[in-house]
Every structure is written in structure tokens, then in C-alpha cells.
Tab-separated table of C-alpha atoms in Angstrom:
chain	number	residue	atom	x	y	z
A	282	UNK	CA	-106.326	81.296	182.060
A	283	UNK	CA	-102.188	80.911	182.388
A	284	UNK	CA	-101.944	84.121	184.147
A	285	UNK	CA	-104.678	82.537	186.755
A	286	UNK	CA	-104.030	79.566	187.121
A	287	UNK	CA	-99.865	80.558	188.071
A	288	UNK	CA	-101.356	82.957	190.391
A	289	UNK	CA	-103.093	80.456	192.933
A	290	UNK	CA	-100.466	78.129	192.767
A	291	UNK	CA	-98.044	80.699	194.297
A	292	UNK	CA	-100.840	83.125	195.990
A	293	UNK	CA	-104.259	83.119	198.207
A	294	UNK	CA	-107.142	84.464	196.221
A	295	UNK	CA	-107.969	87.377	198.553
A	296	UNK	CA	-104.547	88.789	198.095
A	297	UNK	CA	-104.474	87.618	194.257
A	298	UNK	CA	-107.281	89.993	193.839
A	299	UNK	CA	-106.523	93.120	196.290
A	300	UNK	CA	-102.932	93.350	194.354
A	301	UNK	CA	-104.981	93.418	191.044
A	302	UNK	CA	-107.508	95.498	191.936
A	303	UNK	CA	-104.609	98.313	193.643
A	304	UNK	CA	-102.842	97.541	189.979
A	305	UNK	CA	-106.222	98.432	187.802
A	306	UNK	CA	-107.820	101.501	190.084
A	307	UNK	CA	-104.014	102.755	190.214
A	308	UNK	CA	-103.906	103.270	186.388
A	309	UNK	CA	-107.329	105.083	186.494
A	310	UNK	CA	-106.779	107.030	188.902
A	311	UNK	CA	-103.294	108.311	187.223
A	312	UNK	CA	-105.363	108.247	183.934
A	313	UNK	CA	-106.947	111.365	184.941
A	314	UNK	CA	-104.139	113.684	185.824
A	315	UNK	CA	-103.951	114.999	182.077
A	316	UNK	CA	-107.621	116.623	182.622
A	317	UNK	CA	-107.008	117.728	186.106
A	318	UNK	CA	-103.630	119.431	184.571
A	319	UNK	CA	-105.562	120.713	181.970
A	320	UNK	CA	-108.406	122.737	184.207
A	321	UNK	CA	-105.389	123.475	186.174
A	322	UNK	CA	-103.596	124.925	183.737
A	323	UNK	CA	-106.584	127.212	182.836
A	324	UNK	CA	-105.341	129.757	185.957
A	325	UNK	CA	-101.721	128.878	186.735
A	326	UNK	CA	-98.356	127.219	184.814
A	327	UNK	CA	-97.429	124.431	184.782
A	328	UNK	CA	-94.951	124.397	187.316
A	329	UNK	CA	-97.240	126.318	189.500
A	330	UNK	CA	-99.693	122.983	189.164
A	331	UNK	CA	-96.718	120.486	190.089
A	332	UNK	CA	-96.026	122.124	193.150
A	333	UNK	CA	-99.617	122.303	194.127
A	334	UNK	CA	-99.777	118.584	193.186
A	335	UNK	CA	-96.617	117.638	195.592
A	336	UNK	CA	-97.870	120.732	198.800
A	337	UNK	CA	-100.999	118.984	198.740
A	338	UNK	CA	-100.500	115.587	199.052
A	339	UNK	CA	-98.083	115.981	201.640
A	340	UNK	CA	-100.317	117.741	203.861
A	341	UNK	CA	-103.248	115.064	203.064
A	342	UNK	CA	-101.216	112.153	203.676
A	343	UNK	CA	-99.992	113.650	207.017
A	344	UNK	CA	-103.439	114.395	208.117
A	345	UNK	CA	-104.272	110.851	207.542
A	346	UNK	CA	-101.019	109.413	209.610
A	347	UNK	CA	-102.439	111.940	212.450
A	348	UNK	CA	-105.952	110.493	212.187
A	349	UNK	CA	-104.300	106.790	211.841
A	350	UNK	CA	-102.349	107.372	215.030
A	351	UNK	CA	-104.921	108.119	217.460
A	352	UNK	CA	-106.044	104.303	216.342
A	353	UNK	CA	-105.528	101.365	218.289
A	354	UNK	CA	-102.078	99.445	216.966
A	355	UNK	CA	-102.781	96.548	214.749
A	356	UNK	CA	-100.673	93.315	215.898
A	357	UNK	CA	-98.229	94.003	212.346
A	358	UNK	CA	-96.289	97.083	211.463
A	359	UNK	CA	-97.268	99.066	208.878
A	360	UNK	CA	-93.647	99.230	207.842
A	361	UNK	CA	-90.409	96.739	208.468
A	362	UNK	CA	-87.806	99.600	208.456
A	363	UNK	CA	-84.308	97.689	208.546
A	364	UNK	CA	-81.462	98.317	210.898
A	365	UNK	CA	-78.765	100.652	209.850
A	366	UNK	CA	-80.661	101.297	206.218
A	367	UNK	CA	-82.633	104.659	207.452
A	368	UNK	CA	-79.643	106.624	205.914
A	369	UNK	CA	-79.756	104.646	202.475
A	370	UNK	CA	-83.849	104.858	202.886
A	371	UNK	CA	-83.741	108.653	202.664
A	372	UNK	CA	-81.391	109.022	199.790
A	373	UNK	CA	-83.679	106.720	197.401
A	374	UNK	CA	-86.851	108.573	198.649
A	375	UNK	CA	-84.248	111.802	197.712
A	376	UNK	CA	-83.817	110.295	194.284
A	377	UNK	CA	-87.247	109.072	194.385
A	378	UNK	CA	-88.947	112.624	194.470
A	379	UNK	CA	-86.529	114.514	192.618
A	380	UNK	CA	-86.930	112.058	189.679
A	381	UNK	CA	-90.742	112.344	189.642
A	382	UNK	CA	-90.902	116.103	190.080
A	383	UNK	CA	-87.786	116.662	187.458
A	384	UNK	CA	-89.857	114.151	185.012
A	385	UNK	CA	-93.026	116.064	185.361
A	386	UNK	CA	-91.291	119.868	185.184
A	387	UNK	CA	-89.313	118.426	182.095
A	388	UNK	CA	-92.763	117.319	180.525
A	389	UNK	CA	-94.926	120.410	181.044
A	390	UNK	CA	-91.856	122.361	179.494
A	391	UNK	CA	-91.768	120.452	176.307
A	392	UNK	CA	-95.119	121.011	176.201
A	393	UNK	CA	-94.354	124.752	175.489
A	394	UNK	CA	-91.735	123.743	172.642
A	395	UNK	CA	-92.912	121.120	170.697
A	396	UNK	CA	-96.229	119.366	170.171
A	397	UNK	CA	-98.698	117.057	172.497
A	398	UNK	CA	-98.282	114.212	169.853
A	399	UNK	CA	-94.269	114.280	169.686
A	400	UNK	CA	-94.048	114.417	173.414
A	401	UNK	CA	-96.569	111.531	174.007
A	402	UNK	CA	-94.840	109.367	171.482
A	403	UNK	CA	-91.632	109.908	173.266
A	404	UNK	CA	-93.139	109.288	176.948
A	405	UNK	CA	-93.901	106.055	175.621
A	406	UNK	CA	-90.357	104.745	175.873
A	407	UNK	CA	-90.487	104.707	179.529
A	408	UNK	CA	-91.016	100.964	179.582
A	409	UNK	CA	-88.350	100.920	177.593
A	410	UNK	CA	-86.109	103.121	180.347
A	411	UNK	CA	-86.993	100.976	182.931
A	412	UNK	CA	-86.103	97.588	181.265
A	413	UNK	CA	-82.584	99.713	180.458
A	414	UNK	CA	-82.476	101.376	184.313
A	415	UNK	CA	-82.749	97.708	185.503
A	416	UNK	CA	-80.148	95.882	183.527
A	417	UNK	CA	-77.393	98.554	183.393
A	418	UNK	CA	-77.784	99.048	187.478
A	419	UNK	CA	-79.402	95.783	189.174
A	420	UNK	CA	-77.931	93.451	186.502
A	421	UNK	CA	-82.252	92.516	186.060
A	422	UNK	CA	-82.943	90.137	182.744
A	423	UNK	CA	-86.124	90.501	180.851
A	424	UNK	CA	-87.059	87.245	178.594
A	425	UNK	CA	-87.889	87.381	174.885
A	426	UNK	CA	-92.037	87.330	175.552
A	427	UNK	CA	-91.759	90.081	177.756
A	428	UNK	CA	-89.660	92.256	175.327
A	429	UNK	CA	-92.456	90.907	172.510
A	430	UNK	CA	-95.164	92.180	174.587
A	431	UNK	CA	-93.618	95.515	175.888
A	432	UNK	CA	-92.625	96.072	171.754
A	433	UNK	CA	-96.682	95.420	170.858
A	434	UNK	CA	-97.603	98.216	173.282
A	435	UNK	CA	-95.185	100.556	172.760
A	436	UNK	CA	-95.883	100.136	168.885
A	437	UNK	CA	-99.851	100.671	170.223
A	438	UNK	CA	-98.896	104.192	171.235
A	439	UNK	CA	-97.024	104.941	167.965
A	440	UNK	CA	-100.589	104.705	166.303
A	441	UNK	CA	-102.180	106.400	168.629
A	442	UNK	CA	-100.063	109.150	168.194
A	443	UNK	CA	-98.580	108.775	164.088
A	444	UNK	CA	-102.173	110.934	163.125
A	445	UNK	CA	-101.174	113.775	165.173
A	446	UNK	CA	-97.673	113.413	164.797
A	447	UNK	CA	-98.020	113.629	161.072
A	448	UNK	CA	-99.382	117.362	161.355
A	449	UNK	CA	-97.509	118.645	164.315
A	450	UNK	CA	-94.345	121.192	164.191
A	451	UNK	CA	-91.730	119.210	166.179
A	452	UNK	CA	-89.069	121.482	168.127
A	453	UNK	CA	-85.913	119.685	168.892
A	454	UNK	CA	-85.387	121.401	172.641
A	455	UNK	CA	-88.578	119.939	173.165
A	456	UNK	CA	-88.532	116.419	172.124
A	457	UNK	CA	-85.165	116.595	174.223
A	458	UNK	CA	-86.587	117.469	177.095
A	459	UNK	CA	-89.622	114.860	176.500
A	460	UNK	CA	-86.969	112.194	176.018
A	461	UNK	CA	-85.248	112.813	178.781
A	462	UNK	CA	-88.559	112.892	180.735
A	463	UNK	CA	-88.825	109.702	180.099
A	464	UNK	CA	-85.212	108.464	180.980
A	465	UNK	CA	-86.157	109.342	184.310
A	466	UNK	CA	-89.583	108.026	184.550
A	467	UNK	CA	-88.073	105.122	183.670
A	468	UNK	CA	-86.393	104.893	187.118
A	469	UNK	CA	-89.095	105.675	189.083
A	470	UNK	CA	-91.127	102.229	189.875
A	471	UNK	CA	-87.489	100.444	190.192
A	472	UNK	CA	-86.429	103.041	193.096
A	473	UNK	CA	-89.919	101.901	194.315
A	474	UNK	CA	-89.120	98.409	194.602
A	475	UNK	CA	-85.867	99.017	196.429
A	476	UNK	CA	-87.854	100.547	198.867
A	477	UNK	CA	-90.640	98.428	199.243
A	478	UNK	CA	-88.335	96.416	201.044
A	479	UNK	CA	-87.767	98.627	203.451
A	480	UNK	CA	-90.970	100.856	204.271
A	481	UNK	CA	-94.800	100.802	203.621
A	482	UNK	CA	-96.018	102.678	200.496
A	483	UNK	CA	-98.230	105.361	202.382
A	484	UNK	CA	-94.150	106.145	203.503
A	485	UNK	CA	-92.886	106.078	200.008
A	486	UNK	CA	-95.710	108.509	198.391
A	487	UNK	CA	-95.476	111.126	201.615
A	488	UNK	CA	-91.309	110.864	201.401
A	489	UNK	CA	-91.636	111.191	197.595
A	490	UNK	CA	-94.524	114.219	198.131
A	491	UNK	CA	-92.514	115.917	200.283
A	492	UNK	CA	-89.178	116.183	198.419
A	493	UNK	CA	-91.143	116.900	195.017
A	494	UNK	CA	-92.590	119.559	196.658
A	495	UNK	CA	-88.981	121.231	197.752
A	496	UNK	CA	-88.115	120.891	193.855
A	497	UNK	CA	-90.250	122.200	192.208
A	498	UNK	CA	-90.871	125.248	194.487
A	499	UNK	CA	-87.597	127.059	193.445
A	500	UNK	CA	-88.851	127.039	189.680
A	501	UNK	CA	-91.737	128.162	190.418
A	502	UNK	CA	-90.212	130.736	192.436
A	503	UNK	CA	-87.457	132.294	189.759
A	504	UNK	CA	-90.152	131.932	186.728
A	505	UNK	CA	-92.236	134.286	188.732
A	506	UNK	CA	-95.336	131.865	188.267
A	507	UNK	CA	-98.584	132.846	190.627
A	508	UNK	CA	-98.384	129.933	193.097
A	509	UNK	CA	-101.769	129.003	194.336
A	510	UNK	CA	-105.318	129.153	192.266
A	511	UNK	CA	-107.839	131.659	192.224
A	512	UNK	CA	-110.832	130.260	192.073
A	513	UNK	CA	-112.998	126.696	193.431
A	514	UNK	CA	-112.639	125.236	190.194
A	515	UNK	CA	-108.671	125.455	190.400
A	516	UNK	CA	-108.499	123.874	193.856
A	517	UNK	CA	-110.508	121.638	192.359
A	518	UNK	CA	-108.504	121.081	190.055
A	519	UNK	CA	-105.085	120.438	191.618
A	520	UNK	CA	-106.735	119.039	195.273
A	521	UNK	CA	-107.961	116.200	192.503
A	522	UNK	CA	-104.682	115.836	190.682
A	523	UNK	CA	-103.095	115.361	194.676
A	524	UNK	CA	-105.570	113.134	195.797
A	525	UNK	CA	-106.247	110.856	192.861
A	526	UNK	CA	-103.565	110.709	191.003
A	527	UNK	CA	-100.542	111.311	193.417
A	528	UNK	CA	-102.015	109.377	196.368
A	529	UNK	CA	-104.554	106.894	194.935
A	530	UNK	CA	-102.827	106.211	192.096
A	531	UNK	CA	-99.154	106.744	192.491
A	532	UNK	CA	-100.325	104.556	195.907
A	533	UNK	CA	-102.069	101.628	194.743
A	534	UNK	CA	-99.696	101.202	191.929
A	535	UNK	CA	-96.786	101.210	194.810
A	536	UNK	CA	-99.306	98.345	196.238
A	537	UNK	CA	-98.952	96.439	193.344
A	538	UNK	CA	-95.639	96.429	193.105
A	539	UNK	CA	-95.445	94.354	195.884
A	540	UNK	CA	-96.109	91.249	193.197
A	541	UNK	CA	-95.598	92.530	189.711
A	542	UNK	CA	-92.356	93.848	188.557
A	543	UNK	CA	-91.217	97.385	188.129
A	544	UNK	CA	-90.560	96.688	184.180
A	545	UNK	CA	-94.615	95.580	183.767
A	546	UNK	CA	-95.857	98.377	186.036
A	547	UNK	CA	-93.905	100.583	183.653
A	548	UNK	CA	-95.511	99.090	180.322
A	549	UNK	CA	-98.568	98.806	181.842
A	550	UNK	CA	-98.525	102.657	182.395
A	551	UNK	CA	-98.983	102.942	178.746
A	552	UNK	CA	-102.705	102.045	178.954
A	553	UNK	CA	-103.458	105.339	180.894
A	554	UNK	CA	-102.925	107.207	177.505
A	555	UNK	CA	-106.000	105.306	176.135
A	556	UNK	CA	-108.351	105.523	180.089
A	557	UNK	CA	-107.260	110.145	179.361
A	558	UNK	CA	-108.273	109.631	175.961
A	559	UNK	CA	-111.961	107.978	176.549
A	560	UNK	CA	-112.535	110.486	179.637
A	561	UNK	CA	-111.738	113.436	177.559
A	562	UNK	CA	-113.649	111.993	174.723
A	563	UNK	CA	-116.426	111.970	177.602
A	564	UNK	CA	-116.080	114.875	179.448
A	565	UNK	CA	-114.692	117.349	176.728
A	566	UNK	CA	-115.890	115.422	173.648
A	567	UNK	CA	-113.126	114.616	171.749
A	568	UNK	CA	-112.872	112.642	168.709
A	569	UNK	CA	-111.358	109.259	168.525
A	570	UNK	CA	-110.396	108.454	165.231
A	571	UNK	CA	-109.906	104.643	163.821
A	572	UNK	CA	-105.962	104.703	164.733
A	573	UNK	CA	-106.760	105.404	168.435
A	574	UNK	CA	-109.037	102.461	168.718
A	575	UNK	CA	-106.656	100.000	166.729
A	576	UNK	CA	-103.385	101.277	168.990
A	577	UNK	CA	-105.505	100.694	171.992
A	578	UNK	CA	-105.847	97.102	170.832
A	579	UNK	CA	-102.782	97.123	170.472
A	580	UNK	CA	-101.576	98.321	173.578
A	581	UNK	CA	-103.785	96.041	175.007
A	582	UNK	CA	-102.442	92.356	173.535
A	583	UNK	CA	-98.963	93.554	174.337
A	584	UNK	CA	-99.598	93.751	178.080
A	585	UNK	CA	-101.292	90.775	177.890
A	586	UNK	CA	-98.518	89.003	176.415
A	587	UNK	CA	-95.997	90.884	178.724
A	588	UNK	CA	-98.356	89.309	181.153
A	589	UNK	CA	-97.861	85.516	180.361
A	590	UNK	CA	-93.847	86.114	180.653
A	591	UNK	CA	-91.842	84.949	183.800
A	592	UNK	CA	-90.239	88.710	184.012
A	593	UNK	CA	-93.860	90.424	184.654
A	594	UNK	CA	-94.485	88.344	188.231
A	595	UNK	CA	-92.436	88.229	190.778
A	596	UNK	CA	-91.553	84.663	192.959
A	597	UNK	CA	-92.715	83.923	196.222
A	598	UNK	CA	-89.890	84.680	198.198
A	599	UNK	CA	-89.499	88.034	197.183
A	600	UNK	CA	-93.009	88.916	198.408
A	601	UNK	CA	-92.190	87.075	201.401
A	602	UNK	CA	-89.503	90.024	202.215
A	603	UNK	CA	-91.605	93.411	201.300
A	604	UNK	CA	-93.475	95.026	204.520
A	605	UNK	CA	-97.449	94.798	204.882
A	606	UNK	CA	-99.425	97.920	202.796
């Protein structure tokens, strides 16, 4: 009832609710890129699937920008590039990409050297990362219910994860590579919000597509990987993992950045663990023991209580400044 009732006061209800909405079907949709890696994975690497992943969505999104220009104008930009900053706009959707892709490479090899559980555990210190990115380099505070709230969920995923954890075989070049996965995650929605000030989010997800794509394509390159699928079910596969998760989700959640801050985007990205877990335990009928369902609770009271605090929302006048989506 807090959380609503601040809302109105500072915002109408139709754009209360779009930003919400962009926030909820944004987590879905990225909830589902460990199955569509997964079927992937079932006819090329992993770095093979990445690249496919960035290719795609690069060519989708400019096929829509083709389709949108041969429309009539609307009476607002879709973007409110500032003078002089085009130079410092390309190097943060340079940093942008090349974070995401080196995240995602860096995951799917520590994959190969140490177990699901210990790399899950360890990609849930993002939130952490962020909260860290933010202080050391925009001098950002955090107050004590938000650092309550973001230490409920991330103590949610431990749970999750302590079952499996307890019987995997943990290599240390692995868990490395997971952590620092996640040291760059961290980064990713506060590069985000620089550039939210400067150009749309359709803009930020084709610039961040785009340069993704040019990094991971030397990797896949030297490691000799077979590039494309072979079959429907692998285009399937990674035309799914472009569309939903790079562009609907990695989109909306852009959206929704346009009112919540980068830190509770981040901690919020911890419920997608628990939306994978309850497709798979749908579509490939996995069990979900008691520890899942009580670190899901968990996960779920800490963003609520990372919710109530003053760091999660952002003021008026900073929406004021960010370009129409």
C-alpha cells in the first residue's frame, strides 16, 4: 500500500502501470533464456549461441526501425540525443555491449569448469556489483532498508542453490570466471541509466546488439565452434533467446529503468532464477525441492522490502530528463 500510494503522489496511473508492467514482462521474458540456451546448446557451444543471440537481434531490431520509418512522425522524438555527447554516447554503448557479451562468454565458460549450482550462487552477487559499481564511480548511496532487502534476496538464492551446492565438484577457474561474470553484470543496468538520458532504449538494445555481436564473433571464430544451427528447432531456439530475452526483455527492463533505479533492477533480476526454475519444472519436469520454494519466499520479501526504500525509486525530476520509450 506504501509503494502505491508514493507512486500517485509523484506519477499518473497510466504511466505508473506501463513502467510496471515493462518491469514484470521484462523479467519473464529474460527468465527464459536458460531453456532457450539449453535447446540451443543441444547443436552448437556456447559461444556459438551468444553470437547468434547478439546477429539476430540486431538484424530484428533494424527491420523494425525500417518498418517504423516508413510511418508517419509522431509530434515527440523517439530519442533526445544531446549536443556534443554522440562521441561519449558511443563509448558507453562500447562498454555497454562488450560488458554484456564478456559477462555471458565468461558464464557459459564456467559452466564447462565448475558446477550449475556454484556458478548460480555466485551470479547472485550482481546486485551486490551494482550497489559497489555505483558508489565507487557515481558516488550513488543506498540506505540501510534497501541493503536489508537486497541481503534477504540474495540470502533467497543461497537456499536455492546450498542443496546443489552441497553435492557439486567446485573448480576454482570456474567460480573465477563466474565471479567475475558477475562484476560485470553488475555494471550493466548503471551504463543503462547513463544512457537513458541520452537516447531511447530500442537505441540502447540495437547499439548494445550490435557491438556484442562483434565480440563474441572472434571466439567463436579461434575455438573453431560451428556458427549457425542445423536444424528448425535450433533457430528456434536462438531466434527465441534474440527476440524474447535480448529485445523484450533486455528492452522492457531498459523501459523501466526510466523510474526504478539501476541497483533494484539489479536485485530484482534475482527473481528470474525462480520464473527458469518453475518453466523448467513445467516444460522439462524438474523437481523443486522444499529449499527452492522457501528461497523463493525469500527472494521475494527482500524485493519487497528493497521496494519500500527511498534508493529503489527514482524522484521526479530525474524522469523529467530521460527521452520518451
Amino acid at each position: 500500500m506504501f509503494y502505491r500510494v508514493r507512486l500517485r503522489q509523484q506519477w499518473s496511473a497510466p504511466v505508473e502501470l506501463r513502467v510496471i508492467l515493462s518491469l514484470v514482462i521484462g523479467l519473464v521474458a529474460i527468465s527464459f533464456s536458460p531453456i532457450f540456451i539449453r535447446l540451443s546448446e543441444g547443436e552448437i557451444s556456447p559461444y556459438s549461441t551468444i553470437f547468434n543471440r547478439f546477429w539476430i537481434a540486431t538484424v530484428a531490431l533494424g527491420l523494425w526501425n525500417g518498418i517504423s520509418a516508413t510511418r508517419p512522425p509522431k509530434s515527440l522524438p523517439l530519442s533526445i540525443e544531446k549536443p556534443g555527447n554522440s562521441i561519449q554516447t558511443i563509448g558507453l554503448l562500447f562498454l555497454l555491449g562488450s560488458l554484456l557479451s564478456t559477462s555471458l562468454m565468461l558464464w557459459a565458460w564456467s559452466l564447462t569448469q565448475t558446477s550449475v549450482a556454484n556458478s548460480a550462487i555466485i551470479h547472485s552477487l550482481t546486485p551486490i556489483f551494482t550497489a559497489l559499481w555505483g558508489w565507487l564511480f557515481l558516488r550513488r548511496q543506498i540506505d540501510r532498508k534497501f541493503i536489508l532487502g537486497m541481503a534477504i534476496a540474495v540470502g533467497g538464492t543461497l537456499v536455492i542453490g546450498f542443496d546443489d551446492l552441497s553435492h557439486s565438484q567446485s573448480g576454482f577457474q570456474g567460480d573465477l570466471a563466474a565471479l567475475l561474470s558477475a562484476s560485470l553484470l553488475g555494471g550493466y543496468p548503471l551504463i543503462i541509466e547513463q544512457l537513458k538520458t541520452r537516447i531511447s532504449s530500442n537505441e540502447i538494445i540495437k547499439g548494445c546488439s550490435i557491438v556484442g555481436m562483434l565480440v563474441a564473433l572472434p571466439l567463436v571464430v579461434i575455438n573453431g565452434d560451428q556458427l549457425f544451427p542445423h536444424s528448425l528447432h535450433g533457430w528456434f531456439a536462438v531466434i527465441s533467446l534474440a527476440v524474447v530475452c535480448q529485445i523484450i526483455g533486455l528492452g522492457l527492463e531498459a523501459i523501466s529503468l526510466k523510474r526504478f533505479s539501476a541497483e533494484f533492477i539489479s536485485t530484482c533480476h534475482l527473481v528470474t532464477p525462480i520464473l527458469g526454475s518453475i518453466a523448467a519444472w513445467v516444460i522439462f519436469e524438474e523437481v523443486l525441492t522444499a529449499d527452492n520454494w522457501i528461497g523463493f519466499t525469500c527472494v521475494l520479501i527482500g524485493i519487497y522490502v528493497t521496494l519500500q526504500s527511498h534508493s529503489a525509486v527514482k524522484p521526479q525530476d530525474t524522469i523529467n530528463s530521460l527521452p520518451l520509450d
